[in-house]
Coordinates of C-alpha atoms in Angstrom, one line a residue:
X1266 CA 35.4 92.3 162.4
X1267 CA 37.1 95.7 161.8
X1268 CA 40.0 94.8 164.1
X1269 CA 40.6 91.5 162.5
X1270 CA 40.4 93.0 159.0
X1271 CA 42.8 95.8 160.0
X1272 CA 45.5 93.5 161.5
X1273 CA 45.3 90.7 158.9
X1274 CA 45.5 93.1 156.0
X1275 CA 48.3 95.1 157.5
X1276 CA 50.6 92.1 158.0
X1277 CA 49.5 90.4 154.7
X1278 CA 50.3 93.4 152.6
X1279 CA 53.5 94.0 154.6
X1280 CA 54.5 90.3 153.8
X1281 CA 53.8 90.9 150.1
X1282 CA 56.4 93.7 150.1
X1283 CA 54.1 96.7 149.8
X1284 CA 55.6 99.9 151.2
X1285 CA 54.5 100.4 154.7
X1286 CA 52.9 103.7 154.0
X1287 CA 50.5 102.1 151.6
X1288 CA 50.1 99.1 153.8
X1289 CA 48.6 101.3 156.5
X1290 CA 46.4 103.1 154.1
X1291 CA 45.0 100.0 152.4
X1292 CA 44.4 98.2 155.7
X1293 CA 42.7 101.2 157.3
X1294 CA 40.5 101.9 154.2
X1295 CA 39.4 98.3 153.7
X1296 CA 38.7 97.8 157.4
X1297 CA 36.4 100.8 157.5
X1298 CA 34.6 99.9 154.3
X1299 CA 34.1 96.2 155.2
X1300 CA 32.8 96.8 158.7
X1301 CA 30.4 99.7 157.7
X1302 CA 30.2 101.0 161.3
X1303 CA 32.2 104.2 160.5
X1304 CA 31.6 106.8 157.8
X1305 CA 34.3 106.5 155.1
X1306 CA 34.6 110.3 155.1
X1307 CA 36.6 109.9 158.3
X1308 CA 39.5 108.7 156.2
X1309 CA 40.2 112.0 154.4
X1310 CA 39.4 113.9 157.6
X1311 CA 42.0 111.9 159.5
X1312 CA 44.5 112.1 156.7
X1313 CA 44.4 115.9 156.7
X1314 CA 44.1 116.1 160.5
X1315 CA 47.3 114.1 160.9
X1316 CA 49.4 116.7 159.2
X1317 CA 47.3 119.8 160.2
X1318 CA 49.7 120.6 163.1
X1319 CA 51.8 123.6 163.9
X1320 CA 54.6 121.6 165.6
X1321 CA 54.8 119.5 162.5
X1322 CA 55.9 122.5 160.5
X1323 CA 59.3 122.1 162.2
X1324 CA 60.0 119.0 160.1
X1325 CA 60.2 120.7 156.6
X1326 CA 62.2 123.5 158.2
X1327 CA 64.8 121.2 159.7
X1328 CA 65.0 119.1 156.5
X1329 CA 65.6 122.3 154.5
X1330 CA 68.2 123.6 157.0
X1331 CA 70.1 120.3 156.8
X1332 CA 70.1 120.3 153.0
X1333 CA 71.3 124.0 152.9
X1334 CA 74.1 123.3 155.4
X1335 CA 75.3 120.3 153.3
X1336 CA 75.1 122.4 150.1
X1337 CA 77.2 125.1 151.8
X1338 CA 80.1 122.6 152.0
X1339 CA 80.2 122.7 155.8
X1340 CA 80.3 118.9 156.0
X1341 CA 83.9 119.0 154.8
X1342 CA 84.8 121.5 157.5
X1343 CA 83.3 119.2 160.1
X1344 CA 85.3 116.3 158.8
X1345 CA 88.6 118.3 159.0
X1346 CA 87.9 119.4 162.5
X1347 CA 87.0 115.8 163.7
X1348 CA 90.1 114.4 162.0
X1349 CA 92.3 116.9 163.6
X1350 CA 90.7 116.3 167.0
X1351 CA 90.6 112.5 167.2
X1352 CA 92.3 111.2 164.0
X1353 CA 95.5 110.2 165.9
X1354 CA 93.8 107.8 168.3
X1355 CA 93.9 104.1 167.6
X1356 CA 91.3 103.4 164.9
X1357 CA 91.4 107.2 164.2
X1358 CA 89.1 107.3 161.2
X1359 CA 86.5 105.2 163.0
X1360 CA 86.5 107.8 165.8
X1361 CA 86.3 110.6 163.2
X1362 CA 83.2 108.8 161.8
X1363 CA 81.6 108.8 165.3
X1364 CA 82.4 112.4 166.1
X1365 CA 81.3 113.8 162.7
X1366 CA 78.0 112.0 163.1
X1367 CA 77.5 113.5 166.6
X1368 CA 78.3 117.0 165.2
X1369 CA 76.1 116.5 162.1
X1370 CA 73.3 115.2 164.3
X1371 CA 72.9 118.7 165.7
X1372 CA 72.2 119.9 162.1
X1373 CA 70.2 117.2 160.3
X1374 CA 68.1 115.4 162.9
X1375 CA 67.9 112.4 160.4
X1376 CA 69.7 109.1 160.3
X1377 CA 69.2 108.8 156.5
X1378 CA 70.6 112.3 155.9
X1379 CA 73.7 111.4 157.9
X1380 CA 74.1 108.0 156.2
X1381 CA 73.9 109.6 152.7
X1382 CA 76.1 112.5 153.6
X1383 CA 79.0 112.6 156.1
X1384 CA 78.9 108.9 157.0
X1385 CA 79.2 107.9 153.4
X1386 CA 82.2 110.2 152.9
X1387 CA 84.0 108.9 156.0
X1388 CA 83.2 105.3 154.9
X1389 CA 85.2 105.9 151.7
X1390 CA 88.0 107.5 153.6
X1391 CA 88.2 104.4 155.9
X1392 CA 88.2 102.0 153.0
X1393 CA 91.1 104.0 151.3
X1394 CA 93.0 103.8 154.6
X1395 CA 92.8 100.0 154.7
X1396 CA 89.8 99.4 156.8
X1397 CA 87.6 96.4 155.8
X1398 CA 84.8 97.6 153.5
X1399 CA 82.1 95.9 155.5
X1400 CA 83.3 97.3 158.8
X1401 CA 83.7 100.8 157.4
X1402 CA 80.1 100.5 156.1
X1403 CA 78.8 99.0 159.3
X1404 CA 80.3 101.8 161.5
X1405 CA 79.0 104.4 159.1
X1406 CA 75.5 103.0 159.4
X1407 CA 75.7 102.7 163.2
X1408 CA 77.0 106.3 163.7
X1409 CA 74.2 107.6 161.4
X1410 CA 71.6 106.5 164.0
X1411 CA 72.9 109.1 166.4
X1412 CA 71.1 111.7 164.1
X1413 CA 67.6 111.2 165.5
X1414 CA 68.8 111.1 169.1
X1415 CA 70.9 114.3 169.5
X1416 CA 68.6 117.4 169.0
X1417 CA 67.1 118.6 166.8
X1418 CA 65.4 115.4 165.9
X1419 CA 62.6 114.9 163.3
X1420 CA 61.5 111.7 165.1
X1421 CA 61.0 113.6 168.4
X1422 CA 58.9 116.3 166.7
X1423 CA 56.7 113.5 165.3
X1424 CA 56.6 111.8 168.7
X1425 CA 55.5 115.0 170.5
X1426 CA 52.6 115.3 168.0
X1427 CA 51.5 111.7 168.8
X1428 CA 51.7 112.1 172.6
X1429 CA 50.5 115.3 174.2
X1430 CA 52.1 114.4 177.6
X1431 CA 55.5 115.5 176.3
X1432 CA 56.8 118.6 174.5
X1433 CA 59.2 118.9 171.6
X1434 CA 61.6 121.0 173.8
X1435 CA 61.4 118.4 176.6
X1436 CA 62.2 115.6 174.2
X1437 CA 65.1 117.6 172.7
X1438 CA 66.6 117.9 176.2
X1439 CA 65.9 114.2 177.0
X1440 CA 67.9 113.1 173.9
X1441 CA 71.2 114.9 174.7
X1442 CA 72.6 112.4 177.3
X1443 CA 71.5 109.2 175.5
X1444 CA 72.9 110.6 172.2
X1445 CA 76.2 111.4 173.8
X1446 CA 76.2 107.9 175.5
X1447 CA 75.5 106.3 172.1
X1448 CA 78.5 108.1 170.6
X1449 CA 80.8 107.0 173.5
X1450 CA 79.5 103.4 173.2
X1451 CA 80.3 103.3 169.4
X1452 CA 83.7 104.9 170.0
X1453 CA 84.4 102.1 172.6
X1454 CA 83.3 99.5 170.2
X1455 CA 85.4 101.0 167.4
X1456 CA 88.4 100.9 169.7
X1457 CA 87.8 97.3 170.5
X1458 CA 87.5 96.3 166.8
X1459 CA 90.5 98.5 165.9
X1460 CA 92.8 96.8 168.4
X1461 CA 91.6 93.4 167.3
X1462 CA 92.0 94.2 163.6
X1463 CA 95.2 96.3 163.9
X1464 CA 93.7 99.6 162.6
X1465 CA 95.9 102.6 163.4
X1466 CA 95.3 106.3 163.6
X1467 CA 97.0 109.1 161.6
X1468 CA 100.8 109.1 162.1
X1469 CA 101.1 112.8 163.0
X1470 CA 99.0 114.4 165.7
X1471 CA 97.4 117.7 164.7
X1472 CA 99.0 120.7 166.3
X1473 CA 97.1 123.2 168.4
X1474 CA 97.1 125.8 165.6
X1475 CA 95.7 123.2 163.1
X1476 CA 92.9 122.3 165.5
X1477 CA 92.1 126.0 166.1
X1478 CA 92.0 126.7 162.3
X1479 CA 89.7 123.7 161.6
X1480 CA 87.5 124.6 164.6
X1481 CA 87.1 128.1 163.3
X1482 CA 86.3 126.7 159.9
X1483 CA 83.7 124.3 161.3
X1484 CA 82.4 126.9 163.8
X1485 CA 79.5 128.2 161.7
X1486 CA 78.1 124.6 161.4
X1487 CA 78.5 123.9 165.1
X1488 CA 76.8 127.1 166.0
X1489 CA 73.5 126.0 164.5
X1490 CA 72.5 123.5 167.3
X1491 CA 73.6 126.0 169.9
X1492 CA 71.3 128.6 168.3
X1493 CA 68.4 126.1 168.2
X1494 CA 68.7 124.9 171.8
X1495 CA 69.7 128.2 173.2
X1496 CA 66.7 129.9 171.6
X1497 CA 64.3 127.2 172.9
X1498 CA 65.7 127.1 176.4
X1499 CA 65.8 130.9 176.6
X1500 CA 62.2 131.2 175.5
X1501 CA 63.1 133.2 172.5
X1502 CA 61.2 130.9 170.1
X1503 CA 59.3 127.6 169.9
X1504 CA 60.8 124.5 168.4
X1505 CA 58.8 125.1 165.2
X1506 CA 60.1 128.7 165.0
X1507 CA 63.6 127.3 165.8
X1508 CA 63.3 125.3 162.5
X1509 CA 62.6 128.5 160.6
X1510 CA 65.5 130.3 162.3
X1511 CA 67.8 127.4 161.5
X1512 CA 66.7 127.6 157.8
X1513 CA 67.3 131.3 157.7
X1514 CA 70.7 130.9 159.3
X1515 CA 71.8 128.2 156.9
X1516 CA 70.5 130.3 153.9
X1517 CA 72.3 133.5 155.0
X1518 CA 75.5 131.5 155.8
X1519 CA 75.5 130.0 152.3
X1520 CA 75.0 133.4 150.7
X1521 CA 77.7 135.0 152.9
X1522 CA 80.2 132.3 152.1
X1523 CA 79.2 132.4 148.4
X1524 CA 78.9 128.7 148.3
X1525 CA 75.2 128.8 147.4
X1526 CA 74.2 129.8 143.9
X1527 CA 70.9 129.7 142.1
X1528 CA 71.3 126.1 140.7
X1529 CA 72.4 124.7 144.1
X1530 CA 69.5 126.4 145.8
X1531 CA 67.0 124.9 143.3
X1532 CA 68.5 121.4 143.9
X1533 CA 68.3 121.9 147.6
X1534 CA 64.6 123.0 147.5
X1535 CA 63.7 120.1 145.3
X1536 CA 65.4 117.5 147.5
X1537 CA 63.9 119.1 150.7
X1538 CA 60.5 119.1 149.1
X1539 CA 60.6 115.4 148.1
X1540 CA 61.9 114.4 151.5
X1541 CA 59.2 116.5 153.3
X1542 CA 56.5 115.1 151.1
X1543 CA 57.4 111.5 151.9
X1544 CA 57.5 112.3 155.6
X1545 CA 54.1 114.0 155.5
X1546 CA 52.6 111.1 153.5
X1547 CA 53.8 108.6 156.2
X1548 CA 52.5 110.8 159.0
X1549 CA 49.0 111.2 157.3
X1550 CA 48.6 107.4 156.6
X1551 CA 49.9 106.4 160.0
X1552 CA 47.6 108.9 161.8
X1553 CA 44.6 107.1 160.3
X1554 CA 46.0 103.7 161.2
X1555 CA 46.9 104.8 164.7
X1556 CA 43.5 106.4 165.3
X1557 CA 41.8 103.1 164.3
X1558 CA 43.9 101.1 166.7
X1559 CA 42.9 103.5 169.5
X1560 CA 39.2 103.5 168.4
X1561 CA 39.2 99.6 168.5
X1562 CA 40.7 99.8 172.0
X1563 CA 43.8 97.7 171.1
X1564 CA 46.0 99.6 173.6
X1565 CA 43.6 98.8 176.4
X1566 CA 43.5 95.1 175.4
X1567 CA 47.3 95.0 175.3
X1568 CA 47.6 96.7 178.7
X1569 CA 45.2 94.2 180.2
X1570 CA 47.3 91.4 178.8
X1571 CA 50.5 92.8 180.2
X1572 CA 49.0 93.6 183.6
X1573 CA 47.8 90.1 183.8
X1574 CA 51.3 88.9 183.4
X1575 CA 53.1 91.3 185.8
X1576 CA 52.7 94.5 187.8
X1577 CA 56.4 95.3 188.1
X1578 CA 57.3 98.7 186.4
X1579 CA 60.7 97.6 185.2
X1580 CA 59.4 94.3 183.8
X1581 CA 56.7 96.1 182.0
X1582 CA 59.3 98.5 180.5
X1583 CA 61.4 95.6 179.3
X1584 CA 58.3 94.0 177.8
X1585 CA 57.4 97.2 175.9
X1586 CA 61.0 97.6 174.8
X1587 CA 61.2 94.0 173.5
X1588 CA 57.9 94.5 171.6
X1589 CA 59.1 97.8 170.1
X1590 CA 62.4 96.2 169.1
X1591 CA 60.6 93.4 167.3
X1592 CA 58.3 95.9 165.5
X1593 CA 61.4 97.9 164.5
X1594 CA 62.8 94.9 162.7
X1595 CA 59.9 94.8 160.2
X1596 CA 58.3 98.3 160.1
X1597 CA 60.1 101.5 159.1
X1598 CA 61.0 103.9 161.9
X1599 CA 58.6 106.8 161.3
X1600 CA 55.4 104.8 160.8
X1601 CA 56.3 102.5 163.6
X1602 CA 56.7 105.5 165.9
X1603 CA 53.3 106.9 165.0
X1604 CA 51.6 103.5 165.4
X1605 CA 53.3 102.5 168.6
X1606 CA 53.2 105.8 170.5
X1607 CA 49.4 105.8 171.1
X1608 CA 49.4 102.0 171.6
X1609 CA 52.2 101.7 174.1
X1610 CA 52.3 105.2 175.7
X1611 CA 49.1 104.7 177.7
X1612 CA 50.4 101.3 179.0
X1613 CA 53.6 103.0 180.2
X1614 CA 51.6 105.7 181.9
X1615 CA 49.3 103.1 183.6
X1616 CA 52.4 101.5 185.2
X1617 CA 53.9 104.8 186.4
X1618 CA 56.7 105.0 183.8
X1619 CA 57.9 108.6 183.1
X1620 CA 56.7 109.7 179.6
X1621 CA 60.1 111.1 178.8
X1622 CA 61.9 107.9 179.7
X1623 CA 59.4 105.9 177.7
X1624 CA 59.8 108.3 174.8
X1625 CA 63.6 107.9 174.8
X1626 CA 63.3 104.1 175.1
X1627 CA 60.9 104.0 172.1
X1628 CA 62.9 106.4 169.9
X1629 CA 66.2 104.5 170.7
X1630 CA 64.5 101.2 170.0
X1631 CA 63.2 102.2 166.6
X1632 CA 66.4 104.0 165.7
X1633 CA 68.4 100.8 166.4
X1634 CA 65.9 99.1 164.1
X1635 CA 67.3 101.2 161.3
X1636 CA 70.4 99.1 161.2
X1637 CA 68.8 95.7 161.7
X1638 CA 67.6 93.5 158.8
X1639 CA 65.2 92.7 157.1
X1640 CA 64.1 96.4 156.8
X1641 CA 67.1 98.4 158.1
X1642 CA 66.8 101.5 155.9
X1643 CA 70.2 102.9 156.9
X1644 CA 71.9 99.6 156.1
X1645 CA 70.4 99.6 152.6
X1646 CA 71.5 103.2 152.0
X1647 CA 75.1 102.4 153.1
X1648 CA 75.0 99.2 151.0
X1649 CA 73.9 101.1 148.0
X1650 CA 76.4 104.0 148.4
X1651 CA 79.3 101.7 149.3
X1652 CA 78.4 98.9 146.8
X1653 CA 78.4 96.3 149.6
X1654 CA 76.4 93.1 150.1
X1655 CA 73.8 93.4 152.8
X1656 CA 74.7 90.0 154.3
X1657 CA 78.3 91.0 155.0
X1658 CA 77.2 94.4 156.3
X1659 CA 74.7 92.8 158.6
X1660 CA 77.4 90.6 160.2
X1661 CA 79.9 93.5 160.6
X1662 CA 77.3 95.7 162.4
X1663 CA 76.8 93.1 165.2
X1664 CA 79.4 94.5 167.7
X1665 CA 78.2 98.0 167.0
X1666 CA 74.6 96.9 167.5
X1667 CA 75.5 95.4 170.9
X1668 CA 77.0 98.8 171.9
X1669 CA 73.7 100.6 171.0
X1670 CA 71.6 98.0 172.8
X1671 CA 73.8 98.5 175.9
X1672 CA 72.9 102.2 175.8
X1673 CA 69.2 101.2 175.5
X1674 CA 69.5 99.1 178.6
X1675 CA 71.0 102.0 180.5
X1676 CA 68.1 104.2 179.5
X1677 CA 65.7 101.6 180.7
X1678 CA 67.5 100.9 184.0
X1679 CA 68.5 104.5 184.9
X1680 CA 65.5 106.9 184.3
X1681 CA 67.7 110.0 185.1
X1682 CA 69.6 109.5 181.9
X1683 CA 66.6 110.8 180.0
X1684 CA 64.8 112.8 182.6
X1685 CA 67.4 114.7 184.7
X1686 CA 68.3 117.3 182.0
X1687 CA 64.7 118.1 181.0
X1688 CA 63.8 118.3 184.7
X1689 CA 66.7 120.7 185.3
X1690 CA 65.5 123.1 182.6
X1691 CA 61.8 122.8 183.7
X1692 CA 60.6 120.5 180.9
X1693 CA 59.7 117.5 183.0
X1694 CA 56.5 115.7 182.1

C-alpha cells in the first residue's frame, strides 16, 4: 500500500506541474500517513539527517566561492584568455564558448551558474558576430553542462553522500577525463556546424605577447582548481576543507584586486545563501523519498527484474543508463541523483560494475538531461537570458546533444576513462 501510494502520488503531482522538491515531500508524507506502519516522526528525522553531513558543507562553500570569483570580474579575464587562445579557429567564438566553460567549471561546479554567467556572455558575443541566435544559445547551454563534470562538482559531493562506496576526492578525479572529452566533443560538433553554416574565426590571430598578458590576467582564476585538487591529492585538506579554502582564496583575491566592496559582498552572500538553501531543501526532501524507496525494497525488486532479463554486465549498464536518461528527461538533476543513486547503485554493484564508472555514467546522464526538454533547466535559463523560444533552442541543441551522448557511450564502453586516474592517485573504489 505504501509503495503504491508513494509512486502514484509522486508521478501524479509531477504531472500536475508541482516542483519536484515538493512532489517528493508530499508523496513521502502521504504514503507514511496512509499506511500507518511507520511513525510520522521519521519524516523530520530523515529531513534533518539528510543534510546533517560534514561532506555536504562543501556545497555552500563552493557556491560562495563561485559567486565571489564572478563578482571579482575574473569571468571577463577568462573570456579574453580563451578568445586569444582559440578565437582564430574556424567557428572561433564557439570554441571560446567551450573553453571558457571548461575553465569556469573548475571554479563553479554548477551548470546553472555557468549558464547564467560566462555562457550567457559568450552567447551574446556570438549573436553580435553573426551566429544564429538559436545555435549560439544551444551551444551555450551544452557547454554549461561541463560544469558538474570537471571538478569541483556539487553533484559529485551530493553523490558521495548518497553512496558510501565512493569518496568525493575519487569522484573529482574520475570526472577530469570525461569532462575534457565532453569539451573536445562539443568543440568537434561546433567545428562541424561552423563549416556547414560558414561561421569564421577572428581575422587576426593573437600574438604570443597578447596570449601571455591575457593568461597572466586569468591566472588567479585558473589557480583556484589547482589549489583545490592539489590540496586534496596532497592530503593537505579534505574536499570540504577545500571548499572553505576556495572561498577564502576568492575573498582575499577580491579584496586584493579591490573589485569587491561592501555592497557587492552583501549581494554575493545573499545570492549564495538563496542557492544553498534551495540545494539543501532538495537534498532534505530527496533523502526522505530515497530512504522510503530503499525501505520498500524497490532497488531489490528492480535488480531482480533486470537479472531476470540478462546477466551481461555491459547490457545491464546500458539498461541502467537508459533508465537514468529517461528519468533525467522529467526529473531535475539534483533530486534525480539522490533518488536514483540508492536505487541503481546496488544493482550496478551486484553485476560487478565499478562504483566510479557507474557514478560517472549516472552524473553524465543526468547532466545531459539538463539540456533536454521537457524539464531541461539549463535550456530554460538560456532561453530566458537570450529571449529565445524553447522550441527553436531544442532543435538547435540536437547535434550538440549527440556529441555529449557519444561521450556517455565511451564512458560506458571504456571503464578506464573514469577509473584510471582515480586508481593512479589511490582513490579507486
